[in-house]
């Protein structure tokens, strides 16, 4: 690259060395000078010449290096080396078996196919490189003394680049100048971290004060910074000016390659890192080579094939030695001496023969297997690409498969690790509803509007949605009329983003402003509330007009107006004008710095002061220089200009204009019609924007924000300017933010606070008892709390709005101490925190909002069906706990019915204790629910294992010891850090894997990847990580399959991923349908391959017994070599690509079929051997039927061998036909083609040349054979006899014990409406239609225990009576305290909803012999009160108001396989026997168990 | 993907909605369940049964006579004599007598058979030069290396035909005599032509271009294989055209047998004259054997076979039996499946409803 090209002269090198010697420290840093000063030196003297240029090259090969390099890489694959070795072996005369040139053909073919594929991939990379390298940007040219257009690749370190709005950064640039008056540059880092919100970058401090344009010629500083590294969030260095002054550089000064400049007209910077040294490129190390699980498994069997091969060769060699030996010294005439004419000893000939046999039997190691697999995978990838269902119209993007070789892994996933924001959610916050002063405004119209965005998808919707709300929330039910009311979530509203047109508009708009899709923006106000707002503001207007004190306003009305004012101003939203997107509105109504000093305060708040709005434009620059740099907790102080106050005094009179009522036409203007003058809001977080938009819908809109004032437009009142005294920014510890303003109407100092309900509700001023006002307060408080709970249950993000009015004295007191805190040297952070706490107390509750962090469409359904498919879903998010939990509820990851373990620990020890306790708790549950049972039955079920094979430490082992409960685990980042410690990770895993869902909040990218790695390595499961941002990259790379969400978000995750999806919901089809297909196709194909080759080779092997183990083959060398490669290759490729064992619809509707892949049921180790045995049987038939048919005849070798080849081909093809599930015309064609190809080749080959193919000479054999009836007779009977067992087995299996997949296929055959009925039935009913009667249910051959369910059901009536008595007994038991009740509720798990929802998992419940206890609990449940856990640090609670302490036992997906041990007859007896017995005993046993456990 | 580029507009990248790309090709998906499989089973069984019976009847009509003459009667003497390699030059003849109970109707084929002779050994089979036997002068003078060690003798004198296969050629000869009831000896006329494939005789084996030269002159400068008594151009003293590489016995021998026990065609009964117009009449026969081929080195045996053929080969009962056995197996399976289906399959059917 550039470094190489430039670095030609020795002089330079030596100079570089000298420099390095001079400053050994400099090795760790990089020095950047401006290039313009060195242009004359033509690079010789340029100190930047050693740095990489901006040209990128991601290709692997060049034209010259392609062949050697590619061959070298291909020979890394052992198989290739092996095949080349065999081909070369043919060149040794003593051992050769085939014509040497011919033997090379397959290897060359295989190698060239792979090479062509590699070449094509590399070419694609080259093209995209070229495209990127030729993008334009403006670079300063010292010759032209201006900025000129250059290609990206010509940009060098030290160049000055000028960046315009919406331009992409070509390299890592240090920001030196910005057109923004605040010297800021906004960038969108979507391509790096996927976050669409704007990030502010600052001009380097020394260039702050430049009021005029930055002139590169005057630049003479030297930058010293870190060496290139891939940490996006770190940049350190300093800039040294000519004056010797040094300024530090931070990451806030650096603009990263790939980001987009937004909202800034122009910026200038100097390139620090270029090309491959940019942080973006360093972060972009392409997808690593992954080997799929199936391939790993296959490699084991390839190894077995090698063993079989060696055994066969050894056998033949020994046989040959013995055969030779029996003739003794007298050689028979047919024993040919060696070319030298000497005798070969039996031992030597055995050794030679061994090598010969390796060549002859080479077909056993399927040379074409690897190539075929690759071809099939490419085809599969192609089909996945082409799937319309995975195409997203909104973003015009479809699924991308970036890893070509792990498609089948998609069908074997067991754990999914998902990011939240942007993956599950759209990162679009929509205002849904609010409550003000205890009155709920349900925003029905708004809900309807959102519902309107949902595409009419009624069919799916009807069956998928369990939506509904609490019946008592009558206001809401209107838009969900007729829905089943079920206290959970209204999923309906999460479904779709919007109609297509709407969405497209949104995507266009969002290119300019984040968080401003129409969905987020156009909020339909609640008419009731709108009326109130209008009424309120008109009253206020009236009062102001009549100079009445505002306090006379009725408190509920004032609350409402305050509420909206708070929504509008209590944030950090920046207003921009629409005509020039992303340009800050700078219409200054006045500018004044926030209160900075006591004097300032006193001056400002002296009674003489009239108003708040004031003008002091002169101070603007000062403010700018002082304020902007600080994103600290509180706005920082700066030098106060006395001038300000003077101006204020002068101008105060004019300020009345600020209150001038707007013209009457205002109403129409502001009434939400998207007019030209509409303002755009740019927020740092989407929920802020959502609130501002919500307020605007009530005509309470933010029109301007300046560091010291906020301008709000209110109905009737017009534009009001609030003097911003303080902003206490949001932080995660306080979980709230506050603004201190002076209210322009009341002239009161008001604190508006907005924050998480959990914190705000604690800070509300306790209402004085007695008077009516206090009562009202209390009522509001209670009601609000109530609504908050409802919101949370609905999965809404809740925020509480509160206010507080400070007297001037109070404010002064606070201010004084606050200023002290600000200026404190030690412990400033803490002091500021305390100071904030002091301010934010005794708040007056205004109301609460419910914001929907909109889930992507279909997320709950996807999660539900993925979970039904037996996938464990963990959500790892950087979000705060409350949000994460809310979303988890919304997307049904957590169930309100299930218990939640929350782990929050402050220290390692605490974490250890917590985990220990959780483990105990879980174990107690296991013990109670299943442990006791197994104890009870220990005598009669001694042989029966609940966890059959702990030795089976493969994929299914994670279920071996732990049952998955209906438990949700929530853990925060800090605790996670402790839990991931080596000493605790096992415990953590033990806890986590027994929970149904796991939610990790506030986790760092590193933690995410550690979690994935931990699960992957310790549990030996297949993991999938899905995410959209840069913070997910590490996790995506660690997981077995990484999925990136593409679309409007960034590219970073996509670059690292193996598959890129436009939306989360496509994961369902990708896994359940394509994954299943890919897996089953490939698994079947691999097995078939092994079978095919073994069968073909075995035929040759049997012949060795008749030719003195001499290594001769009756199958001609051509057929031997090309049989795999040509004659039998196509049908299996077609089947491997197109076969569908179950239709797409059924797969999606019965996610349970996915378990098939998870348990590797298509390709189990024993299946390899079964196929081998079948192959051997078939080869025996294929050999001996022709043998006996021709025995004792005058047949010659090839006349006998050619029918065998044909027979083998027919057998193999029909075998494939038996295994093929769907026959398209392609299948027929491919089989016909194969047969035709064989005969054509044979006829041509046998007719072409009587001398060319020495040593064999099959001239005219085929022609002759085709005239013989015997040939046809053989070709009929042999395949029939060979395939009879397999066909019979398949027929039996299909008839008598169909496995789930076959049952699914049977379902496919039914007419579509019948099928739909069955499927909908299966969703409601527990017993799936696929498993009707115990002995022959289709599903339960593997899921053997289903019948125990039905068995237990059958005996349910009996139990009923028993239980009744049992229930009455309960209180009389010794532990009849409330304590015992709690335990009992644990003992008797309730599983109602589970049974309703999943026909598949619920049967598994009964795998533990405890289904009856589940029933018991249904009855017991009524008597038992929910009780809290007494364990100290756990929150066993959900946001729901009421809940039962329901504990569900639920065998994990692969549970079924464990139950295979059941025998049909014994089991029924077993279940029905035990079902009743334990009902008597369980209580006592369980109690004992608890005593020991706790 | 080239086509995708032509499209433009908002949905440019939308995949085609074709049945193939969406994997919705119309497909036939057979279910391997009793309902579908059983009819097929029964049908197959019946077809195989019928074929088997037919074949069996056909085979029953054939006749075959095998005579192992390795040590039979006075051939034992010759067997002893051939034990010693030094006697290779001496001739030895013996006579084998046999009788036929029923007339061999139709064409009768006369085979010689060898047991335990591995013509199918890999290196043995390779030891030949097809280019030489196809009549290339170049290969006649310098045979292919495949012929090693029977490529040349002594001072690089080429062997024609070279290689182990030709070298080990079977060289017994037979004369079949029919002893009529009247005590008259009638020599049975055997056709020694038309024993080979047409393509062998005319394409694969040809004498080098003679151009008015006699065969002997053509083969000048070559040696016969070491084991041979006569040069290749004198193989058939009775028919000068049947000499050289196109000698039918040589061609028959050069077609390597598939199994160690094999037979090769020696002659076909010439049915031109009485009493052989209908085939081989019943009665007593004798074969005069010129006993040249040694078999003791490989524990081999020699035999002659007289047989008639069917349309699908010689007298071999295996194929009909194979058909019958397969048929009954299919029937058995079908019955088992039927029973199972009647007993349990009904439930399986119910689950669909």
CSV table of N, CA, C and O in Angstrom, one decimal, chain A residues 1107-1184:
chain,number,residue,atom,x,y,z
A,1107,UNK,N,-11.1,-62.2,-6.7
A,1107,UNK,CA,-9.9,-62.0,-7.6
A,1107,UNK,C,-8.6,-62.0,-6.8
A,1107,UNK,O,-7.7,-61.3,-7.1
A,1108,UNK,N,-8.6,-62.8,-5.8
A,1108,UNK,CA,-7.4,-63.0,-5.1
A,1108,UNK,C,-6.9,-61.8,-4.4
A,1108,UNK,O,-5.8,-61.5,-4.2
A,1109,UNK,N,-7.9,-60.9,-4.0
A,1109,UNK,CA,-7.5,-59.6,-3.3
A,1109,UNK,C,-6.5,-58.9,-4.1
A,1109,UNK,O,-5.5,-58.4,-3.6
A,1110,UNK,N,-6.6,-58.9,-5.4
A,1110,UNK,CA,-5.6,-58.3,-6.2
A,1110,UNK,C,-5.8,-56.8,-6.5
A,1110,UNK,O,-5.1,-56.2,-7.2
A,1111,UNK,N,-7.0,-56.3,-6.1
A,1111,UNK,CA,-7.2,-54.9,-6.3
A,1111,UNK,C,-7.8,-54.6,-7.6
A,1111,UNK,O,-7.9,-53.5,-8.1
A,1112,UNK,N,-8.2,-55.7,-8.3
A,1112,UNK,CA,-8.9,-55.3,-9.6
A,1112,UNK,C,-10.4,-55.1,-9.3
A,1112,UNK,O,-10.9,-55.5,-8.4
A,1113,UNK,N,-10.9,-54.3,-10.2
A,1113,UNK,CA,-12.3,-53.9,-10.0
A,1113,UNK,C,-13.1,-54.2,-11.3
A,1113,UNK,O,-12.6,-54.0,-12.4
A,1114,UNK,N,-14.3,-54.8,-11.1
A,1114,UNK,CA,-15.0,-55.1,-12.3
A,1114,UNK,C,-15.7,-53.9,-12.8
A,1114,UNK,O,-16.2,-53.8,-13.9
A,1115,UNK,N,-15.7,-52.8,-12.0
A,1115,UNK,CA,-16.3,-51.5,-12.5
A,1115,UNK,C,-15.1,-50.8,-13.1
A,1115,UNK,O,-14.1,-50.6,-12.6
A,1116,UNK,N,-15.4,-50.4,-14.3
A,1116,UNK,CA,-14.4,-49.7,-15.1
A,1116,UNK,C,-13.9,-48.4,-14.4
A,1116,UNK,O,-14.6,-47.8,-13.7
A,1117,UNK,N,-12.6,-48.1,-14.6
A,1117,UNK,CA,-12.0,-47.0,-13.9
A,1117,UNK,C,-12.8,-45.7,-14.1
A,1117,UNK,O,-12.9,-44.9,-13.3
A,1118,UNK,N,-13.3,-45.6,-15.3
A,1118,UNK,CA,-14.1,-44.3,-15.6
A,1118,UNK,C,-15.3,-44.3,-14.7
A,1118,UNK,O,-15.6,-43.2,-14.1
A,1119,UNK,N,-16.0,-45.4,-14.6
A,1119,UNK,CA,-17.2,-45.4,-13.8
A,1119,UNK,C,-16.8,-45.2,-12.3
A,1119,UNK,O,-17.5,-44.4,-11.6
A,1120,UNK,N,-15.8,-45.8,-12.0
A,1120,UNK,CA,-15.3,-45.6,-10.6
A,1120,UNK,C,-15.1,-44.2,-10.2
A,1120,UNK,O,-15.4,-43.7,-9.2
A,1121,UNK,N,-14.4,-43.5,-11.1
A,1121,UNK,CA,-14.0,-42.1,-10.8
A,1121,UNK,C,-15.1,-41.2,-11.0
A,1121,UNK,O,-15.3,-40.2,-10.2
A,1122,UNK,N,-15.9,-41.4,-12.1
A,1122,UNK,CA,-16.9,-40.4,-12.4
A,1122,UNK,C,-18.3,-40.7,-11.8
A,1122,UNK,O,-19.2,-39.9,-11.9
A,1123,UNK,N,-18.4,-41.8,-11.1
A,1123,UNK,CA,-19.7,-42.2,-10.6
A,1123,UNK,C,-20.2,-41.2,-9.6
A,1123,UNK,O,-21.3,-40.6,-9.7
A,1124,UNK,N,-19.3,-40.8,-8.7
A,1124,UNK,CA,-19.6,-39.8,-7.7
A,1124,UNK,C,-19.8,-38.4,-8.3
A,1124,UNK,O,-20.6,-37.7,-7.9
A,1125,UNK,N,-18.8,-38.1,-9.2
A,1125,UNK,CA,-18.7,-36.8,-9.7
A,1125,UNK,C,-19.8,-36.4,-10.7
A,1125,UNK,O,-20.2,-35.3,-10.7
A,1126,UNK,N,-20.2,-37.4,-11.4
A,1126,UNK,CA,-21.2,-37.1,-12.5
A,1126,UNK,C,-22.5,-37.9,-12.4
A,1126,UNK,O,-23.5,-37.3,-12.3
A,1127,UNK,N,-22.4,-39.2,-12.4
A,1127,UNK,CA,-23.6,-40.0,-12.6
A,1127,UNK,C,-24.5,-39.8,-11.5
A,1127,UNK,O,-25.8,-39.8,-11.7
A,1128,UNK,N,-24.0,-39.8,-10.3
A,1128,UNK,CA,-25.0,-39.8,-9.1
A,1128,UNK,C,-25.0,-38.4,-8.4
A,1128,UNK,O,-25.5,-38.3,-7.4
A,1129,UNK,N,-24.4,-37.4,-9.1
A,1129,UNK,CA,-24.2,-36.1,-8.3
A,1129,UNK,C,-25.5,-35.3,-8.4
A,1129,UNK,O,-25.8,-34.6,-7.4
A,1130,UNK,N,-26.1,-35.2,-9.5
A,1130,UNK,CA,-27.1,-34.2,-9.7
A,1130,UNK,C,-28.4,-34.4,-8.8
A,1130,UNK,O,-28.9,-33.5,-8.2
A,1131,UNK,N,-28.9,-35.6,-8.8
A,1131,UNK,CA,-30.2,-35.8,-8.1
A,1131,UNK,C,-30.0,-35.4,-6.6
A,1131,UNK,O,-30.9,-34.7,-6.0
A,1132,UNK,N,-28.9,-35.8,-6.1
A,1132,UNK,CA,-28.7,-35.4,-4.6
A,1132,UNK,C,-28.5,-33.9,-4.4
A,1132,UNK,O,-29.0,-33.4,-3.4
A,1133,UNK,N,-27.9,-33.3,-5.4
A,1133,UNK,CA,-27.8,-31.8,-5.3
A,1133,UNK,C,-29.2,-31.2,-5.4
A,1133,UNK,O,-29.5,-30.3,-4.6
A,1134,UNK,N,-30.0,-31.7,-6.3
A,1134,UNK,CA,-31.4,-31.1,-6.4
A,1134,UNK,C,-32.1,-31.4,-5.1
A,1134,UNK,O,-32.8,-30.5,-4.5
A,1135,UNK,N,-32.1,-32.6,-4.6
A,1135,UNK,CA,-32.8,-32.9,-3.4
A,1135,UNK,C,-32.2,-32.1,-2.2
A,1135,UNK,O,-33.0,-31.6,-1.4
A,1136,UNK,N,-30.9,-32.0,-2.2
A,1136,UNK,CA,-30.3,-31.3,-1.1
A,1136,UNK,C,-30.6,-29.8,-1.2
A,1136,UNK,O,-30.6,-29.1,-0.2
A,1137,UNK,N,-31.0,-29.3,-2.3
A,1137,UNK,CA,-31.4,-27.9,-2.4
A,1137,UNK,C,-32.9,-27.7,-2.3
A,1137,UNK,O,-33.3,-26.7,-1.7
A,1138,UNK,N,-33.6,-28.6,-2.8
A,1138,UNK,CA,-35.1,-28.3,-3.0
A,1138,UNK,C,-36.0,-29.1,-2.0
A,1138,UNK,O,-37.1,-28.7,-1.9
A,1139,UNK,N,-35.5,-30.1,-1.5
A,1139,UNK,CA,-36.4,-31.0,-0.7
A,1139,UNK,C,-37.0,-30.2,0.5
A,1139,UNK,O,-36.3,-29.5,1.2
A,1140,UNK,N,-38.2,-30.4,0.7
A,1140,UNK,CA,-38.9,-29.8,1.8
A,1140,UNK,C,-39.6,-30.9,2.6
A,1140,UNK,O,-40.6,-31.5,2.1
A,1141,UNK,N,-39.1,-31.2,3.7
A,1141,UNK,CA,-39.7,-32.2,4.5
A,1141,UNK,C,-41.1,-31.8,5.0
A,1141,UNK,O,-42.0,-32.6,5.1
A,1142,UNK,N,-41.2,-30.6,5.4
A,1142,UNK,CA,-42.5,-30.1,5.8
A,1142,UNK,C,-42.7,-28.8,5.1
A,1142,UNK,O,-41.7,-28.0,4.9
A,1143,UNK,N,-43.9,-28.4,4.9
A,1143,UNK,CA,-44.1,-27.2,4.2
A,1143,UNK,C,-43.9,-26.0,5.0
A,1143,UNK,O,-43.9,-26.1,6.3
A,1144,UNK,N,-43.6,-24.9,4.4
A,1144,UNK,CA,-43.3,-23.7,5.1
A,1144,UNK,C,-44.4,-23.3,6.1
A,1144,UNK,O,-44.1,-22.9,7.2
A,1145,UNK,N,-45.6,-23.4,5.7
A,1145,UNK,CA,-46.7,-23.0,6.5
A,1145,UNK,C,-46.8,-23.8,7.8
A,1145,UNK,O,-46.8,-23.3,8.9
A,1146,UNK,N,-46.6,-25.1,7.6
A,1146,UNK,CA,-46.7,-25.9,8.8
A,1146,UNK,C,-45.5,-25.7,9.7
A,1146,UNK,O,-45.6,-25.6,11.0
A,1147,UNK,N,-44.4,-25.5,9.1
A,1147,UNK,CA,-43.2,-25.2,10.0
A,1147,UNK,C,-43.4,-23.9,10.8
A,1147,UNK,O,-43.0,-23.9,11.9
A,1148,UNK,N,-44.0,-23.0,10.2
A,1148,UNK,CA,-44.2,-21.7,10.9
A,1148,UNK,C,-45.3,-21.8,12.0
A,1148,UNK,O,-45.2,-21.2,13.0
A,1149,UNK,N,-46.3,-22.6,11.6
A,1149,UNK,CA,-47.4,-22.7,12.6
A,1149,UNK,C,-47.1,-23.7,13.7
A,1149,UNK,O,-47.7,-23.7,14.7
A,1150,UNK,N,-46.2,-24.7,13.4
A,1150,UNK,CA,-45.8,-25.6,14.4
A,1150,UNK,C,-44.4,-25.5,14.7
A,1150,UNK,O,-43.5,-26.3,14.3
A,1151,UNK,N,-44.0,-24.4,15.5
A,1151,UNK,CA,-42.6,-24.2,15.7
A,1151,UNK,C,-41.9,-25.4,16.4
A,1151,UNK,O,-40.7,-25.5,16.4
A,1152,UNK,N,-42.7,-26.2,17.0
A,1152,UNK,CA,-42.2,-27.4,17.7
A,1152,UNK,C,-41.3,-28.2,16.8
A,1152,UNK,O,-40.4,-28.9,17.3
A,1153,UNK,N,-41.6,-28.2,15.5
A,1153,UNK,CA,-40.8,-29.0,14.6
A,1153,UNK,C,-39.4,-28.6,14.6
A,1153,UNK,O,-38.5,-29.4,14.1
A,1154,UNK,N,-39.1,-27.5,15.1
A,1154,UNK,CA,-37.7,-27.0,15.1
A,1154,UNK,C,-36.8,-27.9,16.0
A,1154,UNK,O,-35.6,-28.0,15.8
A,1155,UNK,N,-37.5,-28.4,17.0
A,1155,UNK,CA,-36.7,-29.3,17.9
A,1155,UNK,C,-36.0,-30.4,17.2
A,1155,UNK,O,-34.9,-30.8,17.6
A,1156,UNK,N,-36.6,-30.8,16.1
A,1156,UNK,CA,-35.9,-31.8,15.2
A,1156,UNK,C,-34.4,-31.4,15.0
A,1156,UNK,O,-33.6,-32.3,15.1
A,1157,UNK,N,-34.2,-30.2,14.6
A,1157,UNK,CA,-32.9,-29.8,14.3
A,1157,UNK,C,-32.0,-29.6,15.6
A,1157,UNK,O,-30.8,-29.9,15.6
A,1158,UNK,N,-32.7,-29.1,16.6
A,1158,UNK,CA,-31.9,-28.8,17.8
A,1158,UNK,C,-31.3,-30.1,18.4
A,1158,UNK,O,-30.2,-30.2,18.9
A,1159,UNK,N,-32.1,-31.2,18.3
A,1159,UNK,CA,-31.6,-32.4,18.8
A,1159,UNK,C,-30.9,-33.2,17.7
A,1159,UNK,O,-30.5,-34.4,18.0
A,1160,UNK,N,-30.6,-32.6,16.6
A,1160,UNK,CA,-29.8,-33.2,15.6
A,1160,UNK,C,-30.5,-34.5,15.2
A,1160,UNK,O,-29.8,-35.6,15.0
A,1161,UNK,N,-31.8,-34.5,15.1
A,1161,UNK,CA,-32.5,-35.8,14.9
A,1161,UNK,C,-32.4,-36.3,13.5
A,1161,UNK,O,-32.6,-37.5,13.2
A,1162,UNK,N,-32.0,-35.5,12.6
A,1162,UNK,CA,-31.8,-36.0,11.2
A,1162,UNK,C,-30.5,-36.7,11.0
A,1162,UNK,O,-30.3,-37.4,10.1
A,1163,UNK,N,-29.6,-36.4,11.9
A,1163,UNK,CA,-28.2,-36.9,11.7
A,1163,UNK,C,-27.7,-37.2,13.1
A,1163,UNK,O,-26.9,-36.4,13.6
A,1164,UNK,N,-28.0,-38.3,13.6
A,1164,UNK,CA,-27.4,-38.7,14.8
A,1164,UNK,C,-26.3,-39.7,14.5
A,1164,UNK,O,-26.2,-40.3,13.5
A,1165,UNK,N,-25.4,-39.8,15.4
A,1165,UNK,CA,-24.2,-40.7,15.2
A,1165,UNK,C,-24.6,-42.1,14.8
A,1165,UNK,O,-24.0,-42.7,13.9
A,1166,UNK,N,-25.7,-42.6,15.4
A,1166,UNK,CA,-26.0,-44.0,15.0
A,1166,UNK,C,-26.6,-44.1,13.6
A,1166,UNK,O,-26.5,-45.1,13.0
A,1167,UNK,N,-27.1,-42.9,13.1
A,1167,UNK,CA,-27.6,-43.0,11.8
A,1167,UNK,C,-26.6,-43.2,10.8
A,1167,UNK,O,-26.8,-43.9,9.7
A,1168,UNK,N,-25.4,-42.7,11.0
A,1168,UNK,CA,-24.3,-43.0,10.1
A,1168,UNK,C,-24.1,-44.5,10.0
A,1168,UNK,O,-23.9,-45.0,8.9
A,1169,UNK,N,-24.1,-45.1,11.2
A,1169,UNK,CA,-23.8,-46.5,11.2
A,1169,UNK,C,-25.0,-47.3,10.6
A,1169,UNK,O,-24.8,-48.3,9.9
A,1170,UNK,N,-26.2,-46.8,10.8
A,1170,UNK,CA,-27.3,-47.5,10.2
A,1170,UNK,C,-27.2,-47.4,8.7
A,1170,UNK,O,-27.4,-48.4,8.0
A,1171,UNK,N,-26.8,-46.2,8.3
A,1171,UNK,CA,-26.6,-46.1,6.8
A,1171,UNK,C,-25.5,-47.0,6.3
A,1171,UNK,O,-25.6,-47.5,5.2
A,1172,UNK,N,-24.5,-47.1,7.1
A,1172,UNK,CA,-23.4,-47.9,6.6
A,1172,UNK,C,-23.8,-49.4,6.5
A,1172,UNK,O,-23.5,-50.1,5.6
A,1173,UNK,N,-24.6,-49.8,7.5
A,1173,UNK,CA,-25.1,-51.2,7.5
A,1173,UNK,C,-26.0,-51.4,6.3
A,1173,UNK,O,-25.9,-52.4,5.6
A,1174,UNK,N,-26.9,-50.4,6.1
A,1174,UNK,CA,-27.7,-50.5,4.9
A,1174,UNK,C,-26.9,-50.5,3.7
A,1174,UNK,O,-27.2,-51.3,2.7
A,1175,UNK,N,-25.9,-49.7,3.6
A,1175,UNK,CA,-25.0,-49.7,2.4
A,1175,UNK,C,-24.4,-51.0,2.2
A,1175,UNK,O,-24.3,-51.5,1.1
A,1176,UNK,N,-24.0,-51.6,3.3
A,1176,UNK,CA,-23.3,-52.9,3.1
A,1176,UNK,C,-24.3,-54.0,2.7
A,1176,UNK,O,-24.0,-54.8,1.8
A,1177,UNK,N,-25.5,-53.9,3.2
A,1177,UNK,CA,-26.5,-54.9,2.8
A,1177,UNK,C,-26.8,-54.7,1.3
A,1177,UNK,O,-26.8,-55.6,0.5
A,1178,UNK,N,-27.0,-53.4,1.0
A,1178,UNK,CA,-27.4,-53.2,-0.4
A,1178,UNK,C,-26.3,-53.6,-1.4
A,1178,UNK,O,-26.5,-54.1,-2.4
A,1179,UNK,N,-25.0,-53.3,-0.9
A,1179,UNK,CA,-23.9,-53.7,-1.8
A,1179,UNK,C,-23.8,-55.2,-1.9
A,1179,UNK,O,-23.5,-55.8,-3.0
A,1180,UNK,N,-24.1,-55.9,-0.9
A,1180,UNK,CA,-24.1,-57.4,-0.9
A,1180,UNK,C,-25.2,-57.8,-2.0
A,1180,UNK,O,-24.9,-58.7,-2.8
A,1181,UNK,N,-26.3,-57.2,-1.9
A,1181,UNK,CA,-27.4,-57.6,-2.9
A,1181,UNK,C,-26.9,-57.3,-4.3
A,1181,UNK,O,-27.0,-58.1,-5.2
A,1182,UNK,N,-26.4,-56.1,-4.4
A,1182,UNK,CA,-26.0,-55.6,-5.7
A,1182,UNK,C,-24.9,-56.4,-6.3
A,1182,UNK,O,-24.6,-56.4,-7.5
A,1183,UNK,N,-24.1,-57.0,-5.4
A,1183,UNK,CA,-23.0,-57.8,-5.9
A,1183,UNK,C,-23.4,-59.2,-6.2
A,1183,UNK,O,-23.1,-59.7,-7.2
A,1184,UNK,N,-24.1,-59.8,-5.2
A,1184,UNK,CA,-24.3,-61.2,-5.3
A,1184,UNK,C,-25.4,-61.6,-6.3
A,1184,UNK,O,-25.4,-62.7,-6.8
